[in-house]
Coordinates of C-alpha atoms and ligand atoms in Angstrom, one line a residue:
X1 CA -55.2 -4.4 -8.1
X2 CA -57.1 -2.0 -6.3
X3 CA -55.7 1.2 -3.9
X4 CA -57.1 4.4 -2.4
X5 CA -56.0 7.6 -3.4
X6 CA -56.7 10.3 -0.3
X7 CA -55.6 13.7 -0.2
X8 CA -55.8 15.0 3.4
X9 CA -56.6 17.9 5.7
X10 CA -59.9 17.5 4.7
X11 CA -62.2 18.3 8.1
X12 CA -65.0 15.8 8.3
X13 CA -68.7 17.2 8.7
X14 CA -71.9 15.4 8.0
X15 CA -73.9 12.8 8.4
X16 CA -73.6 9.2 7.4
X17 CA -76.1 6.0 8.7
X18 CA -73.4 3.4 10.0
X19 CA -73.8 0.2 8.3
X20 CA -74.9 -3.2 9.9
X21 CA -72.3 -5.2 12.1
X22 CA -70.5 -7.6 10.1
X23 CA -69.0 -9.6 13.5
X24 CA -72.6 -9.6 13.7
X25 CA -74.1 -10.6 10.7
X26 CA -71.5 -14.1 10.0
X27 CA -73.4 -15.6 13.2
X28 CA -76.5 -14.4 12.5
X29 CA -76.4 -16.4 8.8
X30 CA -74.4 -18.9 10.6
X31 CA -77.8 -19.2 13.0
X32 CA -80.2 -18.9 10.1
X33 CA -79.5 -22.4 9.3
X34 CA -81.1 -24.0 12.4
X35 CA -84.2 -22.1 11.4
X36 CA -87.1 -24.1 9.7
X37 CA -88.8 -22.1 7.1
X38 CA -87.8 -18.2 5.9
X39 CA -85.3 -15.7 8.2
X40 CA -85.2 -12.2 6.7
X41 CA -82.0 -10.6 7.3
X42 CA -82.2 -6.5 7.0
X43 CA -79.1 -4.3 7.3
X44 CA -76.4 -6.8 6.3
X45 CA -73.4 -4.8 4.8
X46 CA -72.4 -5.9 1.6
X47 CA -69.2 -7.5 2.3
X48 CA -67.2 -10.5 0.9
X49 CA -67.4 -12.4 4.0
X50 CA -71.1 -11.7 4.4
X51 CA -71.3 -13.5 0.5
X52 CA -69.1 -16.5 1.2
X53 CA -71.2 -16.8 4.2
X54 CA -74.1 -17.0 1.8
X55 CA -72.4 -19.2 -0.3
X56 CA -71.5 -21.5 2.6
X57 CA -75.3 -22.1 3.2
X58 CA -75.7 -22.5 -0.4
X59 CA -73.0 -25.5 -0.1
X60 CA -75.4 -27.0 2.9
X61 CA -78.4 -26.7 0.9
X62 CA -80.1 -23.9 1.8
X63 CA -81.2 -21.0 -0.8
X64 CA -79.5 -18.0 0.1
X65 CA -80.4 -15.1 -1.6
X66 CA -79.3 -11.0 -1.2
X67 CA -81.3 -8.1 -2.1
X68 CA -79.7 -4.7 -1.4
X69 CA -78.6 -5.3 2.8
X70 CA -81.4 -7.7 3.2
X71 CA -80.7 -11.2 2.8
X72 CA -83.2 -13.5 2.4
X73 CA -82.2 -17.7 3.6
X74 CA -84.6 -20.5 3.5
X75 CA -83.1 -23.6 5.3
X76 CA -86.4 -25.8 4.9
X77 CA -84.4 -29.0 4.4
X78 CA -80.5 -28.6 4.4
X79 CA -79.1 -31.6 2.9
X80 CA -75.2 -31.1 3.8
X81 CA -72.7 -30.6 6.5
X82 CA -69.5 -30.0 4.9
X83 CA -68.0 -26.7 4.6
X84 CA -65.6 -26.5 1.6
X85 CA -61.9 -26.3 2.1
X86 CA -61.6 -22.7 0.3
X87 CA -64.6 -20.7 1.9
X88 CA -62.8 -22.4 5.4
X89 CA -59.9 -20.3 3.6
X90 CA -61.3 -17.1 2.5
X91 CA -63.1 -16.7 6.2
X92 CA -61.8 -17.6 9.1
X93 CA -65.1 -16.8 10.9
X94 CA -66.3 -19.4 9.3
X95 CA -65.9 -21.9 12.1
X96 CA -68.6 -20.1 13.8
X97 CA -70.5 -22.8 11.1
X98 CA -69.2 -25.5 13.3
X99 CA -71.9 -25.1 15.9
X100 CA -75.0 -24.3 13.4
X101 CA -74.1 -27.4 11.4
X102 CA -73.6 -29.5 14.1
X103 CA -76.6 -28.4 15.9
X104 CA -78.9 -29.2 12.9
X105 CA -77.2 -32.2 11.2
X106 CA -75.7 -33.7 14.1
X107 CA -72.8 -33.7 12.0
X108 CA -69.7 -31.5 10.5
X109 CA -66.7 -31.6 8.4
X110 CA -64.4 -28.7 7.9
X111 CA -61.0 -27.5 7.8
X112 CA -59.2 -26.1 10.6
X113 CA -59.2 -22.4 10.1
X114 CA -55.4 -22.1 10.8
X115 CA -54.0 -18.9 11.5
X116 CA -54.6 -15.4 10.3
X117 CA -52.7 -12.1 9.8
X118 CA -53.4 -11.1 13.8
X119 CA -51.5 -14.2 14.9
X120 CA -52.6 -17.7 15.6
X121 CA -55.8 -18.2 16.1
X122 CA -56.8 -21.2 18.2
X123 CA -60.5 -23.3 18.3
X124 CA -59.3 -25.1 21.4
X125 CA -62.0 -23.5 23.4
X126 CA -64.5 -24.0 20.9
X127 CA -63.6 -27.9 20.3
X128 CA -63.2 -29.1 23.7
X129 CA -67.3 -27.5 24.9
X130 CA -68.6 -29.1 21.6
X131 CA -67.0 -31.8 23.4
X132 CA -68.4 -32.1 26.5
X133 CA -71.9 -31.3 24.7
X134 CA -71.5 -34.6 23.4
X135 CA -69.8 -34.4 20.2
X136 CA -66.6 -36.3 19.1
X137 CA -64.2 -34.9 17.3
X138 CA -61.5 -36.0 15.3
X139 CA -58.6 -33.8 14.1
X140 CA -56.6 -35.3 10.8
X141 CA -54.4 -33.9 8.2
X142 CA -55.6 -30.0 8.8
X143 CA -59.5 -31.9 8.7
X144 CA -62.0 -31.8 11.7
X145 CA -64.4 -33.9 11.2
X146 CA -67.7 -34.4 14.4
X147 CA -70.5 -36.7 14.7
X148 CA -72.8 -36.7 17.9
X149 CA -73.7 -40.1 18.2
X150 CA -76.3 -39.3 21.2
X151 CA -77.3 -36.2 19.6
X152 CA -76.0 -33.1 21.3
X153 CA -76.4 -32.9 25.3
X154 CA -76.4 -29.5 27.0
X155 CA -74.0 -29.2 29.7
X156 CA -72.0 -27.0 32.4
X157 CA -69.5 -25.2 30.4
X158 CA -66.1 -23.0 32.0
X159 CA -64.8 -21.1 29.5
X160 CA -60.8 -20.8 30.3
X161 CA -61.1 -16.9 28.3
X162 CA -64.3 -15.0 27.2
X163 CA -64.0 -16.1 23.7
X164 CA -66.2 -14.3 21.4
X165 CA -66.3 -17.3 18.8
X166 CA -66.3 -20.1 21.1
X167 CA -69.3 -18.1 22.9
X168 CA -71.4 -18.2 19.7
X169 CA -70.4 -21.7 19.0
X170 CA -71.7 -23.1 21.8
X171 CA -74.9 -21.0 21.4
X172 CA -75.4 -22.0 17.8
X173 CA -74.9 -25.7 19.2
X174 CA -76.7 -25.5 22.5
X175 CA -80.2 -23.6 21.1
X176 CA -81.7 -27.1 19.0
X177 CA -79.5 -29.6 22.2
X178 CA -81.1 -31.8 25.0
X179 CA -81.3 -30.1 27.8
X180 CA -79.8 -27.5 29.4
X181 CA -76.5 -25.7 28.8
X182 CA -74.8 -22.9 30.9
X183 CA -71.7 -20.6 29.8
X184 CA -69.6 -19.4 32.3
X185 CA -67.2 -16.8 31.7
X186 CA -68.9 -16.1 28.3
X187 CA -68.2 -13.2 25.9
X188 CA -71.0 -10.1 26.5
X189 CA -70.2 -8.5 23.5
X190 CA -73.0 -6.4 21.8
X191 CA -73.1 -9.3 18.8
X192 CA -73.7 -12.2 21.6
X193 CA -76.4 -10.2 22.5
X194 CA -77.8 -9.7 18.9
X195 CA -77.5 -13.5 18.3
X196 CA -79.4 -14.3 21.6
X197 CA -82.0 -11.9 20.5
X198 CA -82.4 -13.3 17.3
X199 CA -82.2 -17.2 18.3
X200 CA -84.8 -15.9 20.9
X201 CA -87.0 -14.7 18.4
X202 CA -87.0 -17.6 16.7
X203 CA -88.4 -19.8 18.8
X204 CA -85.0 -20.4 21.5
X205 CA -84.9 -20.3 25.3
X206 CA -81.3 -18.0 25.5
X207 CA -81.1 -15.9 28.4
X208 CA -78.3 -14.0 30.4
X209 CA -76.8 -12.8 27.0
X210 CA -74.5 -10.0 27.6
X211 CA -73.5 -10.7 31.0
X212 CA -71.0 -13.8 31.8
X213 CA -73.7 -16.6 32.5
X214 CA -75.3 -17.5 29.5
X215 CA -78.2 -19.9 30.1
X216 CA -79.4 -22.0 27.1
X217 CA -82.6 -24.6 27.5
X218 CA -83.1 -26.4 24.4
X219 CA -85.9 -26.4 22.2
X220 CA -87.3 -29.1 19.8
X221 CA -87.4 -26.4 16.5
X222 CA -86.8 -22.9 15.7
X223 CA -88.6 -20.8 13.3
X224 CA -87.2 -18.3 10.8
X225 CA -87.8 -14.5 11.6
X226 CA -87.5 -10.8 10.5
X227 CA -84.5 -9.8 11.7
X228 CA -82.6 -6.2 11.8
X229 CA -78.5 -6.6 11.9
X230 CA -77.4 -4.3 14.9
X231 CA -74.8 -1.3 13.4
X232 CA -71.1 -1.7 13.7
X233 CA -69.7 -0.5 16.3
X234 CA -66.0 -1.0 15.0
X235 CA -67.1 1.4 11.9
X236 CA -68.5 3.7 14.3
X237 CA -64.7 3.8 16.2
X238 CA -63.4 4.1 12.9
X239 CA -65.5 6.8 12.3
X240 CA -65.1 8.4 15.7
X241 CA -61.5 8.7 15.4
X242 CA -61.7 10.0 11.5
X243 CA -63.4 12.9 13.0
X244 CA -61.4 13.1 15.7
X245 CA -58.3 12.9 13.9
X246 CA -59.6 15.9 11.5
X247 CA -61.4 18.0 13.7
X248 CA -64.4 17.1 12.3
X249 CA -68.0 17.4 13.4
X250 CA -70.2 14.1 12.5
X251 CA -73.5 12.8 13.0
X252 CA -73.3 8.6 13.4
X253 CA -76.3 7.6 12.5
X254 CA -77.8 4.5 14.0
X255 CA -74.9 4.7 16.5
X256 CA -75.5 3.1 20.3
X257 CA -73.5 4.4 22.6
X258 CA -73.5 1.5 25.1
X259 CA -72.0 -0.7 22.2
X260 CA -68.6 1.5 22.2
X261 CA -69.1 2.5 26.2
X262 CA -65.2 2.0 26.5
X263 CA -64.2 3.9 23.5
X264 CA -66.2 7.0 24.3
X265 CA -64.0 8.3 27.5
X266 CA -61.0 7.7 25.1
X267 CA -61.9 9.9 22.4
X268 CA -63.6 12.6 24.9
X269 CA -60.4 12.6 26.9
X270 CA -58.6 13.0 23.3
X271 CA -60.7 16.7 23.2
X272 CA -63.6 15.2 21.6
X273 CA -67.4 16.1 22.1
X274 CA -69.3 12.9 22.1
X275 CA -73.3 13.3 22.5
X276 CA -75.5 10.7 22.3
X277 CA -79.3 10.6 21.1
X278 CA -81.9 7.9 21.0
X279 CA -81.1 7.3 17.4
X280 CA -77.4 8.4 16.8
X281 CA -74.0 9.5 18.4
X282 CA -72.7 13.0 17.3
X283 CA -69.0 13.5 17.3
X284 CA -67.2 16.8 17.4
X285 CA -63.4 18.0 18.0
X286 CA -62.4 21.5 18.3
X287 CA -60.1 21.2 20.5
X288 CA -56.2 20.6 20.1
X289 CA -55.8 16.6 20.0
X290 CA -54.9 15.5 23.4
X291 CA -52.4 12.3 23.9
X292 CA -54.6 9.8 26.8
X293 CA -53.6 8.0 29.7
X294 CA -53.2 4.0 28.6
X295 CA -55.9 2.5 26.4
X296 CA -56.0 -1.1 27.7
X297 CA -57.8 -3.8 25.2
X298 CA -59.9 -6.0 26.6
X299 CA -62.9 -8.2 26.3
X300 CA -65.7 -6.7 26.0
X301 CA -67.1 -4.4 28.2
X302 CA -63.4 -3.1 28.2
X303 CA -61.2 -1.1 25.0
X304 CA -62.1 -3.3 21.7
X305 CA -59.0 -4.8 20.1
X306 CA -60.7 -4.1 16.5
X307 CA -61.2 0.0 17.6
X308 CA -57.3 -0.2 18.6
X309 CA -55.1 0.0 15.1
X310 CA -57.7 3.4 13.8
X311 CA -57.6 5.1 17.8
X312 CA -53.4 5.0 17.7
X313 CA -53.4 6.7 14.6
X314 CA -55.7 9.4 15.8
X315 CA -53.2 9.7 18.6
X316 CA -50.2 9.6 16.8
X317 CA -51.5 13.7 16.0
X318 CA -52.3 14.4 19.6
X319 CA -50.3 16.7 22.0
X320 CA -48.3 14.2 24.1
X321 CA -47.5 10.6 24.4
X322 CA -50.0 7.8 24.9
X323 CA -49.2 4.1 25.5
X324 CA -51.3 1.1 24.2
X325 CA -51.6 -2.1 25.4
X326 CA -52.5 -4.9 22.9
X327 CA -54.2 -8.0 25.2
X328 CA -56.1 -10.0 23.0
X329 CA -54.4 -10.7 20.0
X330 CA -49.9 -10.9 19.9
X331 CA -50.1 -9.6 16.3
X332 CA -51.6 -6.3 16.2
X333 CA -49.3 -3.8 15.9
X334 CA -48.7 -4.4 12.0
X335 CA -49.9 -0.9 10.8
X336 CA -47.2 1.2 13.3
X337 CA -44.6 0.3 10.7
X338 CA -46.9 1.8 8.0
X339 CA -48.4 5.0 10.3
X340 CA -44.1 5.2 10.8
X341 CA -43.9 5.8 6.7
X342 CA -46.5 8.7 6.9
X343 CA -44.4 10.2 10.1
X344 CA -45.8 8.7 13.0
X345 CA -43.2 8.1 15.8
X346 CA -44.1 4.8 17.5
X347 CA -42.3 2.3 19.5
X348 CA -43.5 -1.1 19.9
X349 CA -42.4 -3.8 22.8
X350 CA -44.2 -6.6 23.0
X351 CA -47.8 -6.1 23.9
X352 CA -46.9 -2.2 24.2
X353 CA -46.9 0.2 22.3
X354 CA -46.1 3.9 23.4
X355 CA -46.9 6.5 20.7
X356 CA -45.3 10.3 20.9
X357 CA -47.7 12.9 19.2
X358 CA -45.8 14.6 16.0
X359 CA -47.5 17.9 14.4
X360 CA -47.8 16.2 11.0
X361 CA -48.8 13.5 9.0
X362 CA -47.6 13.1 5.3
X363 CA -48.9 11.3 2.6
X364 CA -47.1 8.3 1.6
X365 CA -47.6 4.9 -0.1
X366 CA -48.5 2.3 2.3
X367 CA -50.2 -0.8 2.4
X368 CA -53.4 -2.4 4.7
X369 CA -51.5 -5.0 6.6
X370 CA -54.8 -6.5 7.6
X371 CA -58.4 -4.7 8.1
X372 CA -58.1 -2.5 11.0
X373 CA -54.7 -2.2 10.2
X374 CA -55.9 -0.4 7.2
X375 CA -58.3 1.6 8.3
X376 CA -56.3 3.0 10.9
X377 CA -53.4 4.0 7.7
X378 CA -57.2 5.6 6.0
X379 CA -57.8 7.5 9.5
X380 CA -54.4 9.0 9.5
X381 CA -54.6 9.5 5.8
X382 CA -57.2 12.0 5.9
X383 CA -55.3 14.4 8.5
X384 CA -52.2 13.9 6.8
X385 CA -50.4 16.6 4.5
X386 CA -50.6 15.7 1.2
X387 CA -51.7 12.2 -0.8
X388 CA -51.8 9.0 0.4
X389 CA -52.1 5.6 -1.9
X390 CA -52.9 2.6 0.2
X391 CA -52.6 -0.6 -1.2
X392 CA -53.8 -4.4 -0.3
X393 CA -57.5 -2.3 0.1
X394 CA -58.9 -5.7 -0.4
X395 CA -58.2 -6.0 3.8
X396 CA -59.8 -2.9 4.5
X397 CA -63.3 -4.2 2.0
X398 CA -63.7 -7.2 4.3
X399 CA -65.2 -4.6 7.0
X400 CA -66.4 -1.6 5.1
X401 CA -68.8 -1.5 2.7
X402 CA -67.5 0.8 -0.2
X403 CA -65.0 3.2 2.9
X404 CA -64.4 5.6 0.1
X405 CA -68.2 6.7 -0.3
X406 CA -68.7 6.9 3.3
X407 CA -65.7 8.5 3.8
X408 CA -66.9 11.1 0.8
X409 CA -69.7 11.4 2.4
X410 CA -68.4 13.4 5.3
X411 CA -66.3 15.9 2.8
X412 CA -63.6 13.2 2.5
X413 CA -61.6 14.0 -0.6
X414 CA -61.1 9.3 -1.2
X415 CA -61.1 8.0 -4.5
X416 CA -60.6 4.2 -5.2
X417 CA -58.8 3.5 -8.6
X418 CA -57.8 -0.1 -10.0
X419 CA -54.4 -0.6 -11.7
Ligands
LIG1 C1 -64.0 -12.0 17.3 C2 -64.1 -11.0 16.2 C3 -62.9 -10.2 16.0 C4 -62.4 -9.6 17.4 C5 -62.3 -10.7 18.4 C6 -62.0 -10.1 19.8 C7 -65.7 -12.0 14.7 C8 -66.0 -12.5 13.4 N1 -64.5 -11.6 15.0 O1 -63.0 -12.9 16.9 O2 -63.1 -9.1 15.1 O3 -61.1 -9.0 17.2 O4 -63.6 -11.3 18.5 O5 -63.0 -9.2 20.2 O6 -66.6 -11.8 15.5 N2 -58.6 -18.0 21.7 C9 -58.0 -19.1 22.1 N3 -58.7 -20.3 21.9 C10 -60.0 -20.3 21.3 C11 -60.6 -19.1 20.9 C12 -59.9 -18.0 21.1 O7 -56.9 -19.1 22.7 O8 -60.5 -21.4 21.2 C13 -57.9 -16.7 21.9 C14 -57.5 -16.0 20.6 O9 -56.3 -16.5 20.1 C15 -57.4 -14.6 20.9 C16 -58.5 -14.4 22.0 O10 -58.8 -15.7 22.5 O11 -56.2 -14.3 21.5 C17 -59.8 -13.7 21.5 O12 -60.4 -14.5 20.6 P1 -61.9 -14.6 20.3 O13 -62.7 -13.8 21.4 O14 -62.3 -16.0 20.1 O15 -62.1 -13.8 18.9 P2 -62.8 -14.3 17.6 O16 -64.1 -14.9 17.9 O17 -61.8 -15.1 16.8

């Protein structure tokens, strides 16, 4: 077993190059497999999820091979279209496979992803457009299994929520369909727009990515391509409110600012600098921490739900009280119990949670209740008197590729040590 040992009051400063989106990556390998021929895939972070990935196109006969961040998948001739029971288990995001497999072999057969630490986690959305495309689906003993007898049709598609899954499902199905298919009420998150880009490189007909129409015309083949993984914008929260929370003064590099447009008046009305250049986002605080009116999460373009867990623990330090409202997922509020171990005073109700400054942090021993979760007990870690040890940092790995160099990096004093 694994922890991280942080001693805190450590002020950030430096520079670190954020690494490639991981929410962004999973669809992008997911997508690789309706490509004929080679797709190079630069700036991958090295993550489990980004290996089972791998090792899900390995299992659909593809060769899947990683160098460094680039990852290199030939999908010539794939030759299956099941996904194994335990890499449906180890990634939930691996439904995202659903649409890819389907939209190459005209037929899939995986588990139901079942629930996850956030709460349940539904495909309705997902099930019933592949549906209308044309697909039928059966459900049976935890096992979904679709054929598309008429091959795959493109259709007229309402989405009930903006569903960031279901949005790149449908994509993934719709890019090799007949015809045309439209999204309404589709996600614009950043990564819709980085798979729309890609798929579009590739040879597909996507446009309106990133707003709420989403236009897909079929094509007969796509084409593997060169293809650079857009940066995380949930590391670069993270980051933000690391040197936020320790008065720090960092240079993000590869940062976009329109990616975390919703997060940037947050942290600025906490008494942070934020300056943006072509190539990077610069973060200061000198400030005293300030508490901020009510961070709503939303769908994108609104507060991301992922940048919420790391933002309250910056504001558990601040001057004041702040209230946060949780609207995506009912489960998110597992790291308040942990922030309350290292002195945090924080009240939860329901989808709210209202969080009252204190002066100090101490170091306890806590434990990652899921990923953000756990990066949000690292954030407060570093500002807090004394040492921390976090445990479960196997959470935290799914989204950060090594946290305790980058975190060194920036004058962090992290260390990870296996029991
Ligand atoms: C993605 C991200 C995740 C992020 C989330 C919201 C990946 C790998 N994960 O997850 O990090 O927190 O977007 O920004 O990209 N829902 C339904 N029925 C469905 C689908 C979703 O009810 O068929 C509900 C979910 O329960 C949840 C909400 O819609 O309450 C948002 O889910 P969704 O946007 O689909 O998130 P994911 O794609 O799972």
């Amino acid at each position: 077993m694994q922890k991280l040992v942080i001693d805190g009051e450590k002020r950030l400063s430096g520079e670190i190059e954020v690494q490639g989106a991981k929410n962004s990556a999973l669809p992008l390998l997911a997508a690789s497999l309706l490509c004929k021929g080679e797709t190079v895939l630069i700036g991958c972070p090295k993550l489990s999820d980004v290996y089972a990935s791998c090792r899900i196109l390995g299992c659909l006969g593809c060769e899947c091979k990683a160098q460094g961040n680039t990852i290199i998948i030939k999908a010539e001739a794939p030759c299956g279209c099941c996904v194994p029971d335990e890499l449906m288990r180890e990634m939930r995001s691996s439904i995202v496979f659903l649409g890819a497999v389907l939209g190459r072999t005209g037929e899939c057969k995986l588990s139901f992803p079942g629930g996850c630490q956030l709460g349940p986690r539904p495909i309705d959305l997902h099930l019933s457009a592949l549906r209308q495309m044309g697909a039928v689906i059966t459900e049976r003993h935890g096992m979904l299994r679709c054929t598309c007898p008429g091959g795959l049709k493109g259709a007229e598609l309402v989405l009930s929520f903006p569903s960031v899954g279901a949005t790149e499902n449908i994509i993934l199905a719709a890019a090799l369909a007949t015809g045309q298919t439209v999204i309404r009420n589709a996600a614009r998150e950043p990564e819709i727009v980085d798979l729309a880009n890609f798929l579009n490189l590739c040879g597909a007909e996507i446009s309106g990515a990133g707003s709420d129409t989403i236009i897909i015309e079929g094509v007969r083949e796509l084409n593997g391509c060169e293809y650079k993984v857009m940066p995380d914008r949930i590391v670069v929260s993270t980051l933000m409110a690391a040197a936020a929370i320790t008065g720090g003064e960092v240079s993000l590099k590869g940062a976009r600012a329109e990616d975390v447009g919703a997060v940037i008046p947050v942290f600025e009305q906490m008494g942070c600098g934020i300056y943006s250049y072509s190539d990077r986002l610069f973060v200061t605080r000198s400030k005293k921490l300030r508490s901020v009116e009510t961070v709503r999460t939303m769908p994108y373009p609104g507060f991301p739900t992922d940048a919420q867990p790391m933002t309250m623990a910056a504001l558990s330090l601040a001057n004041g009280t702040s209230i946060v409202i949780e609207n995506i997922f009912e489960n998110r509020f597992r790291h308040v119990d942990e922030l309350a171990r290292m002195g945090a005073d924080i009240k939860t109700s329901g989808r709210a949670a209202v969080i009252d400054g204190v002066s100090r942090l101490y170091g306890a021993k806590v434990h990652a209740p899921d990923l953000r979760g756990g990066a949000a007990l690292v954030v407060a870690a570093l500002a807090a008197e004394g040492r921390t040890e976090l445990f479960d940092v196997k959470y935290i790995d799914r989204g950060y590729e090594e946290i305790e160099k980058q975190l060194s990096q920036l004058g962090a004093s992290i260390i990870r040590v296996s029991e």
